Coordinates of C-alpha atoms and ligand atoms in Angstrom, one line a residue:
X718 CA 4.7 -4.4 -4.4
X719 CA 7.4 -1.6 -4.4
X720 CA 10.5 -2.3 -5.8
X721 CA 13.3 0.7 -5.4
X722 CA 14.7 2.4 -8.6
X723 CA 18.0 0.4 -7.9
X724 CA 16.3 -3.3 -8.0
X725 CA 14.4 -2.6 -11.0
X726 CA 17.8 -1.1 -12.5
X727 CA 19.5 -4.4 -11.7
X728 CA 16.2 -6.3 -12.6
X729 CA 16.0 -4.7 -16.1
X730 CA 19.9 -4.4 -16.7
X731 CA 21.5 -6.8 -14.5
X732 CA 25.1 -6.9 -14.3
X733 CA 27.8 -9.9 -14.7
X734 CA 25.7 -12.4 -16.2
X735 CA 26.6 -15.8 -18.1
X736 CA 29.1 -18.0 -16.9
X737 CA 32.6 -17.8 -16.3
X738 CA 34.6 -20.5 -18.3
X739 CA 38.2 -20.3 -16.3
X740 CA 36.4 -19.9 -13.1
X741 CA 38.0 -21.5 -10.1
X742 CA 35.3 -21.5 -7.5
X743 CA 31.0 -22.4 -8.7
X744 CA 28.7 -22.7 -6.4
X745 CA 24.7 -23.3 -6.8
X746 CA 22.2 -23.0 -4.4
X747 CA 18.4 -23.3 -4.7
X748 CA 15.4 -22.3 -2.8
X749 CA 13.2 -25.7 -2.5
X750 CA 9.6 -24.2 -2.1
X751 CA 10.1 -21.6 -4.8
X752 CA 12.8 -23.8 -6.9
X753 CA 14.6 -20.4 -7.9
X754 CA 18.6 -21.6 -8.4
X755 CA 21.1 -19.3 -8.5
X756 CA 24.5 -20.5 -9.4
X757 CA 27.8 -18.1 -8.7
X758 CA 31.1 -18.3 -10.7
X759 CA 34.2 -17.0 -9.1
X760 CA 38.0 -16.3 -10.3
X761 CA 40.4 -16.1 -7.9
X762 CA 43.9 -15.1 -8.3
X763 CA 46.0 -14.7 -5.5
X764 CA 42.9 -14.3 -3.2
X765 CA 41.5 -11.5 -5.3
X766 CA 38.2 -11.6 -7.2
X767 CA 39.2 -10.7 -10.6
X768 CA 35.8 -12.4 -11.9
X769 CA 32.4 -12.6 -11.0
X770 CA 29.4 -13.8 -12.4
X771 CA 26.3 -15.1 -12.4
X772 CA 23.4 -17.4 -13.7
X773 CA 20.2 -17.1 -11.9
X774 CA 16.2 -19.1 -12.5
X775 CA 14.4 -17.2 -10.0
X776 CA 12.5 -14.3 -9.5
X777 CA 13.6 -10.2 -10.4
X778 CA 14.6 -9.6 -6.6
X779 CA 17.0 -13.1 -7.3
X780 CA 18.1 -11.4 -10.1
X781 CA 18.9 -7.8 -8.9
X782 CA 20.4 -9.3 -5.8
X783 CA 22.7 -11.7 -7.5
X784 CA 23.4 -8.5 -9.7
X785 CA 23.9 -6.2 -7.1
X786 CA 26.0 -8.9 -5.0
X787 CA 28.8 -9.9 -7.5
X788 CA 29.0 -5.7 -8.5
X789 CA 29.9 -5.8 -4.6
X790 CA 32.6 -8.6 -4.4
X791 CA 34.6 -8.0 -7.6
X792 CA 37.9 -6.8 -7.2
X793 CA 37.7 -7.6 -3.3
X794 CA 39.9 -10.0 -1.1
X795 CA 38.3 -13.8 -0.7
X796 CA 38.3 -12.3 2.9
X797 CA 36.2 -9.6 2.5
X798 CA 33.4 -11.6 -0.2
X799 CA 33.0 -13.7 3.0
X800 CA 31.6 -10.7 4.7
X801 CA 29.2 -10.0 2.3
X802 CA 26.0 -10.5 4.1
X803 CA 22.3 -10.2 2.7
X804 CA 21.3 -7.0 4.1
X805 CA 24.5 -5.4 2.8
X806 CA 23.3 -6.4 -0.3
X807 CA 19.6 -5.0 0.2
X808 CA 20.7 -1.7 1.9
X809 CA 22.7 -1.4 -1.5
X810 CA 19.7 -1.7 -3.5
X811 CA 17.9 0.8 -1.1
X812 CA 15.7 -2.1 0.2
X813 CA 13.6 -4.9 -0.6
X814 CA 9.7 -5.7 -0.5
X815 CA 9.5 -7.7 3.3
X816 CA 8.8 -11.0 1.2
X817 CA 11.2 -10.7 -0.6
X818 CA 14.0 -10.6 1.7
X819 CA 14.7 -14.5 1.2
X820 CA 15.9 -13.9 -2.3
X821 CA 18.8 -11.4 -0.9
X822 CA 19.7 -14.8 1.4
X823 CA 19.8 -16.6 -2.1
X824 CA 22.3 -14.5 -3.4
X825 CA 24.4 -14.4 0.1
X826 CA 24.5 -17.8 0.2
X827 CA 25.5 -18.1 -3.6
X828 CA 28.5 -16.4 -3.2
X829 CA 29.7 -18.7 0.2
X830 CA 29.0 -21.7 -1.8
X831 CA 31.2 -20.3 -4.6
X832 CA 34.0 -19.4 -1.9
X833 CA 33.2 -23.0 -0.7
X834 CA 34.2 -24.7 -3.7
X835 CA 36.8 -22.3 -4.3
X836 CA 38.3 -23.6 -0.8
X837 CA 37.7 -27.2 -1.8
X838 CA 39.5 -26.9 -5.0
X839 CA 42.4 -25.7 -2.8
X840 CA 42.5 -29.2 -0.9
X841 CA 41.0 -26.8 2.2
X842 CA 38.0 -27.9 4.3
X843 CA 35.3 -25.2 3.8
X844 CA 33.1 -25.6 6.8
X845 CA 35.5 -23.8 9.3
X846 CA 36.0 -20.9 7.1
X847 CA 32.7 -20.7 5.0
X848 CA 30.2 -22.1 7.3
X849 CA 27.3 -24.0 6.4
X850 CA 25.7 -23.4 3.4
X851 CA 21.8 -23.0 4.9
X852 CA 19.0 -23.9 2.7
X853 CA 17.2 -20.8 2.4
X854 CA 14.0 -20.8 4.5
X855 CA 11.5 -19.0 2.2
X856 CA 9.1 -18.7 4.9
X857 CA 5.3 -18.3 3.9
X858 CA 6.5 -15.9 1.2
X859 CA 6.6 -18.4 -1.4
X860 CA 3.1 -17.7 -3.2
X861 CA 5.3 -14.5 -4.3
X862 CA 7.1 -16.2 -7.2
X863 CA 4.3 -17.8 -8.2
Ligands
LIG1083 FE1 12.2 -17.4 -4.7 FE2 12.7 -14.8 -4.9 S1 14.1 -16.4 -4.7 S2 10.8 -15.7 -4.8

């Protein structure tokens, strides 16, 4: 499998990890075939990310894409984290291994469960804004992670 210098950078030195004690918005998601959980933490003042980080149990493409993803949302608008959308995240890291595409979803779906709570916190209904937070299909790919 070929991993691009930019996953194995985030891989080896990944950015924002740990967890964020005054965060205002957590969210966890999990991959059921693999079991790989990656849980996002998310401060938000006056609907800018001012913090981002990250804890993720998964494989190096979870990692580097959780990496990767909260280097992409910090400092941005609530509106524009919402945007963020896996393959953003992949043509960032210059591309992923075709099994390993799913883990990019992981991290997607990370950050909209974060915003979700974040929303929740607010007294706000998610779903309208966030959308369904979809249990990641890992398709016949899940041999990969062993
Ligand atoms: Fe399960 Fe990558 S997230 S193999």
């Amino acid at each position: 499998m070929m991993y691009s210098q930019k996953v194995l950078d985030h891989f080896t030195n990944p950015r924002n990890v740990g967890e964020l004690p005054d965060a205002n918005g957590v969210g966890e998601v999990g991959n059921a075939k693999c079991g790989d959980i990656m849980r996002m933490y998310l401060k938000i003042e006056g609907n800018v990310i001012t913090g981002v980080s990250f804890k993720t149990f998964g494989c190096g493409a979870a990692i580097a894409t959780s990496s990767m993803a909260t280097e992409m949302i910090k400092g941005k608008t609530v509106e524009e984290a919402l945007q963020l959308s896996n393959k953003a995240v992949m043509e960032a890291l210059d591309g992923l291994p075709p099994v390993k595409v799913h883990c990019s979803v992981l991290a997607e779906q990370a950050v909209r469960a974060a915003l979700a709570d974040y929303y929740t916190r607010q007294g706000i209904d998610p779903e309208p804004i966030v959308g369904k937070i979809q249990e990641v299909d890992h398709g016949d790919s899940c041999s990969a992670c062993g």
